[in-house]
PDB file of C-alpha atoms and ligand atoms in Angstrom:
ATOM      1  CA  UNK C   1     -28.327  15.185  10.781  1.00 55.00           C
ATOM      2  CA  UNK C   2     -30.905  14.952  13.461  1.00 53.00           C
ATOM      3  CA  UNK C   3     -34.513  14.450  11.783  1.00 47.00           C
ATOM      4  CA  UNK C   4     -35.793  17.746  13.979  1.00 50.00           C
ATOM      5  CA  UNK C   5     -34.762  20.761  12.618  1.00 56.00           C
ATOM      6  CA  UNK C   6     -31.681  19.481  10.897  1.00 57.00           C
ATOM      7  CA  UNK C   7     -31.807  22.997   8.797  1.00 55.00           C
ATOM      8  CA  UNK C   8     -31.058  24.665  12.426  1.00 54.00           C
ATOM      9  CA  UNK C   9     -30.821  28.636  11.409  1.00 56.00           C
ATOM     10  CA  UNK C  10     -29.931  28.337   7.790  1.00 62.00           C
ATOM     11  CA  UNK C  11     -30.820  30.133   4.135  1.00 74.00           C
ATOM     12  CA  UNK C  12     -30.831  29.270   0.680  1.00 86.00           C
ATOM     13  CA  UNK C  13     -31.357  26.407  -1.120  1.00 92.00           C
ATOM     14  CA  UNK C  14     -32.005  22.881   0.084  1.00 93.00           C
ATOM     15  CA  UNK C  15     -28.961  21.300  -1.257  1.00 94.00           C
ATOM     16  CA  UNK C  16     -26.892  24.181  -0.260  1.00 93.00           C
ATOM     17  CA  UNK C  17     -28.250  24.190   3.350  1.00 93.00           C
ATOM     18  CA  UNK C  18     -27.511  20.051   3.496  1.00 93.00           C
ATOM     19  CA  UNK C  19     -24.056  21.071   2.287  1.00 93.00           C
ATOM     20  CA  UNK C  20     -23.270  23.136   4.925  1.00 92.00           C
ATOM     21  CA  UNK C  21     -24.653  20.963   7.648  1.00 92.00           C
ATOM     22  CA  UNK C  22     -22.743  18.030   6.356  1.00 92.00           C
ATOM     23  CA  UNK C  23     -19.238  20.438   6.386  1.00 89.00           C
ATOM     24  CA  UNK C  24     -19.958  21.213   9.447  1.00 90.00           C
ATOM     25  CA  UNK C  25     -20.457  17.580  10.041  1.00 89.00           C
ATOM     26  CA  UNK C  26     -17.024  17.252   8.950  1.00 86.00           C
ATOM     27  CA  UNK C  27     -14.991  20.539  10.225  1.00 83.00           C
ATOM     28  CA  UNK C  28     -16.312  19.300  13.650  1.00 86.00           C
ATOM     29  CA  UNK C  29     -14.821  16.278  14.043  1.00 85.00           C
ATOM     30  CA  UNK C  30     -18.272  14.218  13.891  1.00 90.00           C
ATOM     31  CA  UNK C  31     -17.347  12.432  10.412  1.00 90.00           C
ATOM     32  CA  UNK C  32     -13.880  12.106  10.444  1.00 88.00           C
ATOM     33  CA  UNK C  33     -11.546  11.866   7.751  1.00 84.00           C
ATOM     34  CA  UNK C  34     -12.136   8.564   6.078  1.00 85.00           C
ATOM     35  CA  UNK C  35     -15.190   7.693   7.392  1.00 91.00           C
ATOM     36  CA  UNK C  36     -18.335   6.890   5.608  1.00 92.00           C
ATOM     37  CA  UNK C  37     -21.386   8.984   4.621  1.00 93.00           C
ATOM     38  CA  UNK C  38     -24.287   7.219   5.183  1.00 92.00           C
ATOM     39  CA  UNK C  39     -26.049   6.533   1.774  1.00 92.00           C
ATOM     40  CA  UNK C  40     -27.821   8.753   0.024  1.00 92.00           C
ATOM     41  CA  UNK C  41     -31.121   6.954   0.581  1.00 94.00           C
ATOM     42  CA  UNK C  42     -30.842   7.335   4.124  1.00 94.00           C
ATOM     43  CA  UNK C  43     -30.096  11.077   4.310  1.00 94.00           C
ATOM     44  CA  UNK C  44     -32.965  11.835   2.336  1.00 94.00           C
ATOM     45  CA  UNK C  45     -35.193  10.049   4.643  1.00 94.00           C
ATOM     46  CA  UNK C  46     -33.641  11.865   7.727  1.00 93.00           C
ATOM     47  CA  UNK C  47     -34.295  14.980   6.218  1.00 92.00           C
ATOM     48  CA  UNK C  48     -36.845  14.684   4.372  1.00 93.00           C
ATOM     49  CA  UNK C  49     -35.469  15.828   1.323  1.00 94.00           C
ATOM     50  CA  UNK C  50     -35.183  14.309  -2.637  1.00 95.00           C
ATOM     51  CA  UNK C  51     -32.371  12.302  -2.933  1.00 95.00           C
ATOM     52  CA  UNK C  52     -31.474  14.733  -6.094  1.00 96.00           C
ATOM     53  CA  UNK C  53     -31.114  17.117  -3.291  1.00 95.00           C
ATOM     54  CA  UNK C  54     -28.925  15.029  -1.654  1.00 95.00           C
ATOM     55  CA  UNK C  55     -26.861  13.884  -4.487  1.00 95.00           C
ATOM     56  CA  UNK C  56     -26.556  17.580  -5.777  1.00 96.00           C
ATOM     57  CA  UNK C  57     -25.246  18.341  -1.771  1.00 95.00           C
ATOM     58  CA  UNK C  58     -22.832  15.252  -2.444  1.00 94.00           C
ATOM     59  CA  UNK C  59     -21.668  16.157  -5.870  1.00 92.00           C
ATOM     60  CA  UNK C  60     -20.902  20.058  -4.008  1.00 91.00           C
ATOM     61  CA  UNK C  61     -18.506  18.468  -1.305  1.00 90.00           C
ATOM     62  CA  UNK C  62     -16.714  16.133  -4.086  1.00 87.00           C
ATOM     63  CA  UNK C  63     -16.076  19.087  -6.042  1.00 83.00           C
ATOM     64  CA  UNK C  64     -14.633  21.023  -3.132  1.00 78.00           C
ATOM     65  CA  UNK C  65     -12.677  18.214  -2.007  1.00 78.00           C
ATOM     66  CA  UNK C  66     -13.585  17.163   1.029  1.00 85.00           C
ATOM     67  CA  UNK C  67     -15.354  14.110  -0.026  1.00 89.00           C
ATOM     68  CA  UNK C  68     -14.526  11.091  -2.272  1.00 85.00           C
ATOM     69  CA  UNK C  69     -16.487   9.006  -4.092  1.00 84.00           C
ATOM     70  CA  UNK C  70     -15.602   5.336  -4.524  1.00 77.00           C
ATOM     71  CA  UNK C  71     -17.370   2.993  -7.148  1.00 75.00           C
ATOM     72  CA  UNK C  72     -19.640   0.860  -5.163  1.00 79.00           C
ATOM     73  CA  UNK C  73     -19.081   1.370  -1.895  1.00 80.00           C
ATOM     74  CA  UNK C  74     -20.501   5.106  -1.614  1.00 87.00           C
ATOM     75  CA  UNK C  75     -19.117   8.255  -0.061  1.00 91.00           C
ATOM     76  CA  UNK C  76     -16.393   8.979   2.042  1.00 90.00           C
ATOM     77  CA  UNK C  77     -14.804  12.107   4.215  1.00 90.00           C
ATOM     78  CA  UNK C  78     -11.288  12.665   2.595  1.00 85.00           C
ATOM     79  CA  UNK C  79      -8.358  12.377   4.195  1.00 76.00           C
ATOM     80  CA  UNK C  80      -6.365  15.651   4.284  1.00 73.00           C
ATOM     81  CA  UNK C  81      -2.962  15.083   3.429  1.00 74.00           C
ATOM     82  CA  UNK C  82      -0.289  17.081   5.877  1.00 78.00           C
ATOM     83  CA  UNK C  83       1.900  19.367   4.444  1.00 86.00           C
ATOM     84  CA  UNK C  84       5.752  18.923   3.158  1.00 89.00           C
ATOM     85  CA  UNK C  85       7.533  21.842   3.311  1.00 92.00           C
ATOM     86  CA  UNK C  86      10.644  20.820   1.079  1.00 93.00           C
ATOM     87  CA  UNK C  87      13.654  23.430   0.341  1.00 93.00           C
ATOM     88  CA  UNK C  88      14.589  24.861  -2.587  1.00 94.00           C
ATOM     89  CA  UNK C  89      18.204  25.397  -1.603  1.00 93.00           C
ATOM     90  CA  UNK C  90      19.309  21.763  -1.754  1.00 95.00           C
ATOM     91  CA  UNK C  91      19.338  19.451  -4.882  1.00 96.00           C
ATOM     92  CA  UNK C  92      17.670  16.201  -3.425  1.00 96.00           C
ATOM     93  CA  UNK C  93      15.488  13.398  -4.997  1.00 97.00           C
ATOM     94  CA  UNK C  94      11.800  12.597  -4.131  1.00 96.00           C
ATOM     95  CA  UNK C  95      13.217   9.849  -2.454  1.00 97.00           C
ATOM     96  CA  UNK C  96      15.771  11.013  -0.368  1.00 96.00           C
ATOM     97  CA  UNK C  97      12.868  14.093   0.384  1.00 94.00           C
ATOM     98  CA  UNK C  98      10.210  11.459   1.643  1.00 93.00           C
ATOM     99  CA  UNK C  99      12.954   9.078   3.434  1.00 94.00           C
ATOM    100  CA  UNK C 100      14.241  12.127   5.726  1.00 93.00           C
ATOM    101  CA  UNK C 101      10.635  12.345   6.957  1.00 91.00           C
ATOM    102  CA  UNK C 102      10.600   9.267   7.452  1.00 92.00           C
ATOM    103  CA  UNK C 103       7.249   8.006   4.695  1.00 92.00           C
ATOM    104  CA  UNK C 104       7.765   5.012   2.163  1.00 95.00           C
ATOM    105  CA  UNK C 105       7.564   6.167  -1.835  1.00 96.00           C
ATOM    106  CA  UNK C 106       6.019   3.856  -4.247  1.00 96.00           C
ATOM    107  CA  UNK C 107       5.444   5.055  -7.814  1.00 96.00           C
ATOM    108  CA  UNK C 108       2.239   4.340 -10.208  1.00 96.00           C
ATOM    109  CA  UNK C 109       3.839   4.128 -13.684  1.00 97.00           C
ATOM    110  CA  UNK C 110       2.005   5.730 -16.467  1.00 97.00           C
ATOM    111  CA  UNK C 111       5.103   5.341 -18.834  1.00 96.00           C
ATOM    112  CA  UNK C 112       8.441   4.421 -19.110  1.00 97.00           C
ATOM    113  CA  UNK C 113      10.700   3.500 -22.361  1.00 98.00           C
ATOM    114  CA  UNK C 114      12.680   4.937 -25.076  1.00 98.00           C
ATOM    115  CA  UNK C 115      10.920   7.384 -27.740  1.00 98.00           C
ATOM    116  CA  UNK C 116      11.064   9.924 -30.056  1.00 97.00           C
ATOM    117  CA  UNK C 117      11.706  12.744 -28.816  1.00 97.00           C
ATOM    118  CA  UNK C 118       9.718  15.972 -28.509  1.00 97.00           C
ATOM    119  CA  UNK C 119      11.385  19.256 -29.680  1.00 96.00           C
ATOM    120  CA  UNK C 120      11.928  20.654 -26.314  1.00 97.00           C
ATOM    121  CA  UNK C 121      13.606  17.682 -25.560  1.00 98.00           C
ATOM    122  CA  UNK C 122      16.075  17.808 -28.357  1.00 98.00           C
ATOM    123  CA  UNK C 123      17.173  21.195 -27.688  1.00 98.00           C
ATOM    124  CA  UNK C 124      16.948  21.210 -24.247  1.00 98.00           C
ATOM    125  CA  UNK C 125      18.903  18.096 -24.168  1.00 98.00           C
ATOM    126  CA  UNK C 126      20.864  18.717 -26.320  1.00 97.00           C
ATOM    127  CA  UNK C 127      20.255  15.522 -28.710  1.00 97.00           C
ATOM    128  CA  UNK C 128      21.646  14.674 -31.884  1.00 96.00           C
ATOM    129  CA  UNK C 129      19.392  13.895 -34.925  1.00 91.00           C
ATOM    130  CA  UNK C 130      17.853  10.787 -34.624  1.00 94.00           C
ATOM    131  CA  UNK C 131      18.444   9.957 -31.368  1.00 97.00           C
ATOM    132  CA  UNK C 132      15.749   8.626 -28.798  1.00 98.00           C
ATOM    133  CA  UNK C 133      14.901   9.824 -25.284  1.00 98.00           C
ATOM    134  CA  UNK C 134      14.642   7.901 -22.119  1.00 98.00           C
ATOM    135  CA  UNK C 135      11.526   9.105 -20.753  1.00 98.00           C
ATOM    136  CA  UNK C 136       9.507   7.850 -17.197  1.00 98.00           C
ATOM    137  CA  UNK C 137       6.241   8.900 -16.313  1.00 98.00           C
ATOM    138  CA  UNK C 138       4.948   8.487 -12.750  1.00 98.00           C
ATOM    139  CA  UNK C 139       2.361   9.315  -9.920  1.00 97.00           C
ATOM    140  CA  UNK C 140       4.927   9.440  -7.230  1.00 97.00           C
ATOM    141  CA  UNK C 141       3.095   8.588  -3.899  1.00 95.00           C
ATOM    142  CA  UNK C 142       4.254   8.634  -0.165  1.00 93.00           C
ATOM    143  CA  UNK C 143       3.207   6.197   2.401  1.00 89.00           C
ATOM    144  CA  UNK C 144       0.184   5.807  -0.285  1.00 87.00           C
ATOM    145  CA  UNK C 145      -0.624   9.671  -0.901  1.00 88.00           C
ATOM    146  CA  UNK C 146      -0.494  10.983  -4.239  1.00 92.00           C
ATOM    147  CA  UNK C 147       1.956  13.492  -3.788  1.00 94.00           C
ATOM    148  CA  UNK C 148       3.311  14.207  -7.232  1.00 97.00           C
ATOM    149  CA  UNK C 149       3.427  13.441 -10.856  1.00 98.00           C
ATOM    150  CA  UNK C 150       6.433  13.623 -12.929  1.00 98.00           C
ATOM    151  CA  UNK C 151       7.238  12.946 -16.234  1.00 98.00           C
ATOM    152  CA  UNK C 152      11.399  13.074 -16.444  1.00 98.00           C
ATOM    153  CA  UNK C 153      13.033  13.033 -20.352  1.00 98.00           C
ATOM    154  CA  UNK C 154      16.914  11.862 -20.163  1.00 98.00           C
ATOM    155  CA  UNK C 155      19.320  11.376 -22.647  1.00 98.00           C
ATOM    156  CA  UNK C 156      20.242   7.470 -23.667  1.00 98.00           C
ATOM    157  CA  UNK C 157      23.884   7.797 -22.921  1.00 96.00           C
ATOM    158  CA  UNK C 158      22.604   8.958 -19.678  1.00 98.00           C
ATOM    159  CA  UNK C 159      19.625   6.552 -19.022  1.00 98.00           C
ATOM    160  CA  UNK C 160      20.541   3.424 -21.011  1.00 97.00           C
ATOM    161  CA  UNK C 161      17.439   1.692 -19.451  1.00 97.00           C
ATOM    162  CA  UNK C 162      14.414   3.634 -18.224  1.00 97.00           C
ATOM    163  CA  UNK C 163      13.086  -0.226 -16.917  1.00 97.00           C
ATOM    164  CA  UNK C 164      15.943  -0.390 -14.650  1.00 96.00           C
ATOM    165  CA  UNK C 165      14.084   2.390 -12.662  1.00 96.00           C
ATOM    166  CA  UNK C 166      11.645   0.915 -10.449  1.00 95.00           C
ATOM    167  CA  UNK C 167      12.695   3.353  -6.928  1.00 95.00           C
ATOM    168  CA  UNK C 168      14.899   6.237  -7.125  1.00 97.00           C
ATOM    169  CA  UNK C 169      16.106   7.481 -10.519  1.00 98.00           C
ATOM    170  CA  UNK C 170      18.559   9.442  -8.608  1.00 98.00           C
ATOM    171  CA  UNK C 171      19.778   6.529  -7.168  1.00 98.00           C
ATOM    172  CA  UNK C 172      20.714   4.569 -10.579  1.00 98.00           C
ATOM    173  CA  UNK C 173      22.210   8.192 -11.870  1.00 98.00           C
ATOM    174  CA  UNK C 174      24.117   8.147  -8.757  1.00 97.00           C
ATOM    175  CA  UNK C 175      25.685   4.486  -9.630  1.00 97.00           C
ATOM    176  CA  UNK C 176      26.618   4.819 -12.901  1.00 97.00           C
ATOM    177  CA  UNK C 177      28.363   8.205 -12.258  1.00 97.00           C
ATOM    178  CA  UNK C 178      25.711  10.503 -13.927  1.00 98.00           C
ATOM    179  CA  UNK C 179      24.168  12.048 -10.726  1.00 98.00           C
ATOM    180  CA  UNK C 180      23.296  15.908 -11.479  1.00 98.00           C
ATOM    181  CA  UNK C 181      25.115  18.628  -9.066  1.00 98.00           C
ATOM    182  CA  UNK C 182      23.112  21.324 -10.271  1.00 98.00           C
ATOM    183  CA  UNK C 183      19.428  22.141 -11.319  1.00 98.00           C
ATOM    184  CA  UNK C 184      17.369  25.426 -12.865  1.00 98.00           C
ATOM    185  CA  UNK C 185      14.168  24.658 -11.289  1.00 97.00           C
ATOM    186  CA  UNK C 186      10.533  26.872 -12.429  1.00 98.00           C
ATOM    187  CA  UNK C 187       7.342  26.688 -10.739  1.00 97.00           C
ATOM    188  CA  UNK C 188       4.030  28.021 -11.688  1.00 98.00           C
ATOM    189  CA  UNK C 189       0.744  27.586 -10.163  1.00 97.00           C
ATOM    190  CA  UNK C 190      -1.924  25.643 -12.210  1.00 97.00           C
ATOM    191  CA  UNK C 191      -5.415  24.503 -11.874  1.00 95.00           C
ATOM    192  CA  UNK C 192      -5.256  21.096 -11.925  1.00 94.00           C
ATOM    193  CA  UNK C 193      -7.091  19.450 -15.017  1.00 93.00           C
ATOM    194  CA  UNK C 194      -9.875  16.239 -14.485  1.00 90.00           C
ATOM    195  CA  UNK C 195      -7.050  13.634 -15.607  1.00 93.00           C
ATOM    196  CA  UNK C 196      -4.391  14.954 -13.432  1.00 94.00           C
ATOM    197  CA  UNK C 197      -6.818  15.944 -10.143  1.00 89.00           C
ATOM    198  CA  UNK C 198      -7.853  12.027 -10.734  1.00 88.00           C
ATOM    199  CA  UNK C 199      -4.333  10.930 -10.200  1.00 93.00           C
ATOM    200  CA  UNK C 200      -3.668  13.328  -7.517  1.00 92.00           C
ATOM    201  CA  UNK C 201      -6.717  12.151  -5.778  1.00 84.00           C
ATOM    202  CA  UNK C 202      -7.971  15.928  -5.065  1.00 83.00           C
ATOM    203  CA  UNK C 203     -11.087  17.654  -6.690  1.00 76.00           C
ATOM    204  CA  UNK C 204     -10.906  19.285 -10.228  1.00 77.00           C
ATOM    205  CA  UNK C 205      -9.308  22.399 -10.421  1.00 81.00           C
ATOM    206  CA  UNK C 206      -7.767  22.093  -7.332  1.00 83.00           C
ATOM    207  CA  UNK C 207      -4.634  24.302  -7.504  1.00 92.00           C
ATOM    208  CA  UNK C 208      -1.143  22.458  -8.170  1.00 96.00           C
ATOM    209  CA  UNK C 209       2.077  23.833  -8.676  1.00 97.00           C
ATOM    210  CA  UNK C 210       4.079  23.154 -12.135  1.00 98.00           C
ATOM    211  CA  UNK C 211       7.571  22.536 -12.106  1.00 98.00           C
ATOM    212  CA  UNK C 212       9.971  21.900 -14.102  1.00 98.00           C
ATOM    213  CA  UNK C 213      13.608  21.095 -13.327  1.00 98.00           C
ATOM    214  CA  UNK C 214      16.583  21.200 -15.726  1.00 98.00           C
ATOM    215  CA  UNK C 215      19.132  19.747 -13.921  1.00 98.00           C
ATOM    216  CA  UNK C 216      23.281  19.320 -15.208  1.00 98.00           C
ATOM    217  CA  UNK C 217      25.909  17.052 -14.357  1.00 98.00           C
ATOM    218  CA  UNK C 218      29.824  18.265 -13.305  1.00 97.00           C
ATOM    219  CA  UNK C 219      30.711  18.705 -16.832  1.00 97.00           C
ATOM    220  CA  UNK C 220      27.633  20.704 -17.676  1.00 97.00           C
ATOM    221  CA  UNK C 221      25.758  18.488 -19.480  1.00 97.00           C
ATOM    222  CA  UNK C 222      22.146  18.159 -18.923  1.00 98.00           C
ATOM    223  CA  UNK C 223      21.303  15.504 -18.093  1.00 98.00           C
ATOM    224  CA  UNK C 224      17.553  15.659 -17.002  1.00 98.00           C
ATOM    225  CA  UNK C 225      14.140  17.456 -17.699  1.00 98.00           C
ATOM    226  CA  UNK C 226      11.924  17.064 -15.743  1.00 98.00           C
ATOM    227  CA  UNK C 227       8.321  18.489 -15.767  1.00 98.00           C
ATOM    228  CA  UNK C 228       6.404  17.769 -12.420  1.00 98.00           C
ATOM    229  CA  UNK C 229       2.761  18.887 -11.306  1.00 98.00           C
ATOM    230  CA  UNK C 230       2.961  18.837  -6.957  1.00 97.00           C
ATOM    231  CA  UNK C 231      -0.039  19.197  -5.201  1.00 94.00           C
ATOM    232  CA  UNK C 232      -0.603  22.653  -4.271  1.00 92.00           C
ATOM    233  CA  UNK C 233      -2.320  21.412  -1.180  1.00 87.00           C
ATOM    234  CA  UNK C 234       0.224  19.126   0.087  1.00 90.00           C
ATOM    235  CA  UNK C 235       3.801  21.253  -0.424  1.00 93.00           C
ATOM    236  CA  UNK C 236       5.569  24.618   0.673  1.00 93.00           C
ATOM    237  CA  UNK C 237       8.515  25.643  -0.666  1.00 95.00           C
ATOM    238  CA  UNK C 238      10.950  26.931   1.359  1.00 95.00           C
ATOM    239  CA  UNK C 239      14.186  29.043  -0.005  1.00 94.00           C
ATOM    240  CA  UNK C 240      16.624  30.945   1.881  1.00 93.00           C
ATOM    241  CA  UNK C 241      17.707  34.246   0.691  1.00 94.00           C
ATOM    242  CA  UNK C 242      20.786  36.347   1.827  1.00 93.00           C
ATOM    243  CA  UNK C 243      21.612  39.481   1.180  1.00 94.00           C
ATOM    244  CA  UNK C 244      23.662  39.787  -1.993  1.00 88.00           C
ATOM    245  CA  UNK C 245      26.990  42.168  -1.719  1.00 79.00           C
TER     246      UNK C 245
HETATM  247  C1  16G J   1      12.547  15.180  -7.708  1.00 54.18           C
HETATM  248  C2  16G J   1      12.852  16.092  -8.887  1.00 54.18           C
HETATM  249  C3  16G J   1      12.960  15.343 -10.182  1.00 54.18           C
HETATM  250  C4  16G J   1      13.858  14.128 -10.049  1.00 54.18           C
HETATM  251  C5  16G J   1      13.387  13.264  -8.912  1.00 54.18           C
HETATM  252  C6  16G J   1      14.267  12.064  -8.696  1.00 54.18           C
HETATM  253  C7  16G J   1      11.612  18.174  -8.364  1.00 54.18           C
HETATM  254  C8  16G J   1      10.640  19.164  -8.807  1.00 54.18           C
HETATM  255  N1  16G J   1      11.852  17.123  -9.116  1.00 54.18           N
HETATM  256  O1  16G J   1      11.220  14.775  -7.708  1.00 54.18           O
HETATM  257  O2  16G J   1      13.494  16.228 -11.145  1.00 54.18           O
HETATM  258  O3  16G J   1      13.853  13.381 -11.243  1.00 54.18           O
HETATM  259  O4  16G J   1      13.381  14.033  -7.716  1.00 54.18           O
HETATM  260  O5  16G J   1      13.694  11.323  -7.633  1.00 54.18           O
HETATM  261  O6  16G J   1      12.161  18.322  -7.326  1.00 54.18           O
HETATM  262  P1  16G J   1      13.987   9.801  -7.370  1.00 54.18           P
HETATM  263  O7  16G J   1      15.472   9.633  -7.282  1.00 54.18           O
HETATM  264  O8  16G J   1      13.275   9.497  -6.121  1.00 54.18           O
HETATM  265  O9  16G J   1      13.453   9.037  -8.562  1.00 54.18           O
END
C-alpha cells in the first residue's frame, strides 16, 4: 500500500478497490499466510481513506476467507490449509488417516456422555425401548487445523463409556472386540452455517461436505452413526472404480 497511487489502474468503489489491492497483497506473496495486517488506523492514513472504508475492505476478505480476525490483537492473513485426499475404498479411522501422513490429531470436545436417544438413532441402531445412546461430539483437528467435526451415536453395549474416549474411538472399538468391518458412507455438499464455519475456522458459508457413515460389525450389527461435516476446502475423496462384469 504505497501512499502514491496505491489505487494503481483500478474501478469501483473505495472499499472494493482496497480489497483488491490488499488480495493482491496476499496472492503475491507480500503478506504471507499468518502474518499481520497493519491496523486499520494505519491503512487509512496510507491511503487516505475512512477507516469505515477500511473496515468494510476488512470485513470483505474475512468473509471470503482469506483473513482472520482475532479479538484484540487485529487482523491476520489465513493460513491455507493443504489438502487430504483420503480414499473411499478403505474403512480407516481419522486417526489412523492423519497418522499415515504423518500430522498429530487432537480433538475439541463439544460433547460426550450417555443420552436419550434421537429417533434416527433408535432405528438406525437398532435400540430397544428405553435404552440410552453413547454419543461424542468433536472438532477433530490435525497438527492444530480444524479438519472435521463429528458427532458419532453408538449403542451402550457397544460403547459402555463414551469418557474412555479421549484419542481414537476406533482404537477402544478395536480392544474390546467391537471394531466395524464394514461402513455405508453418504456425502453431500453443504454451506457451512456461522456456528460450524466458527469451529472449522473458515468463513461463513464456506462449502463443507456432509457425511454420514453407518458402519457394522462381523455379525452385522451396527454399531456406529456417525454424522461428520469435513471441510470442503481441506479434503478430496478419492474412490476407485472397476468395471463391473
Ligand atoms: C472417521 C469416520 C468416523 C469414525 C472415526 C473414528 C468418516 C466420515 N468418519 O472420522 O465414522 O467414528 O473415523 O476415528 O470417515 P478415531 O478412531 O480417530 O476416533
Amino acid at each position: 500500500l504505497h501512499p502514491d497511487g496505491w489505487l494503481g489502474q483500478s474501478s469501483g468503489p473505495r472499499y472494493v478497490q482496497l480489497r483488491r489491492r490488499l488480495e493482491e497483497g496476499i496472492g503475491s506473496g507480500l503478506l504471507p499466510p499468518g502474518s499481520s495486517l497493519p491496523p486499520e488506523r494505519e491503512i487509512a492514513e496510507i491511503t487516505d481513506l475512512s477507516r469505515v472504508t477500511v473496515r468494510k475492505a476488512i470485513q470483505e476478505l474475512v468473509k471470503s476467507g482469506s483473513v482472520e480476525q482475532r479479538q484484540g490483537s487485529g487482523s491476520f492473513v489465513r493460513e491455507q490449509v493443504e489438502r487430504v485426499e483420503q480414499s473411499l475404498s478403505h474403512l480407516t479411522s481419522f486417526t489412523e488417516d492423519m497418522q499415515r501422513r504423518g500430522l498429530q490429531t487432537t480433538s475439541k470436545w463439544l460433547e460426550r456422555g450417555i443420552f436419550l436417544p434421537s429417533p434416527e438413532e433408535v432405528l438406525t441402531l437398532g435400540l430397544a425401548a428405553g435404552d440410552s445412546v453413547a454419543r461424542i461430539h468433536r472438532l477433530r483437528e490435525a497438527d492444530g487445523h480444524p479438519m472435521a467435526l463429528e458427532r458419532a451415536a453408538l449403542p451402550l453395549d457397544i460403547l459402555p463409556n463414551p469418557l474412555e474416549v479421549t484419542t481414537s474411538l476406533y482404537e477402544i472399538l478395536e480392544k474390546s472386540g467391537h471394531r466395524p468391518v464394514r461402513a455405508v458412507q453418504k456425502i453431500s455438499a453443504i454451506n457451512l452455517d456461522p456456528p460450524e464455519a466458527e469451529l472449522l475456522g473458515v468463513a461463513e458459508g464456506t462449502a463443507g461436505l456432509k457425511i454420514q457413515r453407518v458402519s457394522y460389525l462381523a455379525s452385522g450389527r451396527v454399531a456406529e452413526l456417525t454424522r461428520s461435516i469435513y471441510r470442503g476446502d481441506a479434503y478430496d475423496f478419492v474412490a476407485e472404480l472397476r468395471l463391473s462384469n
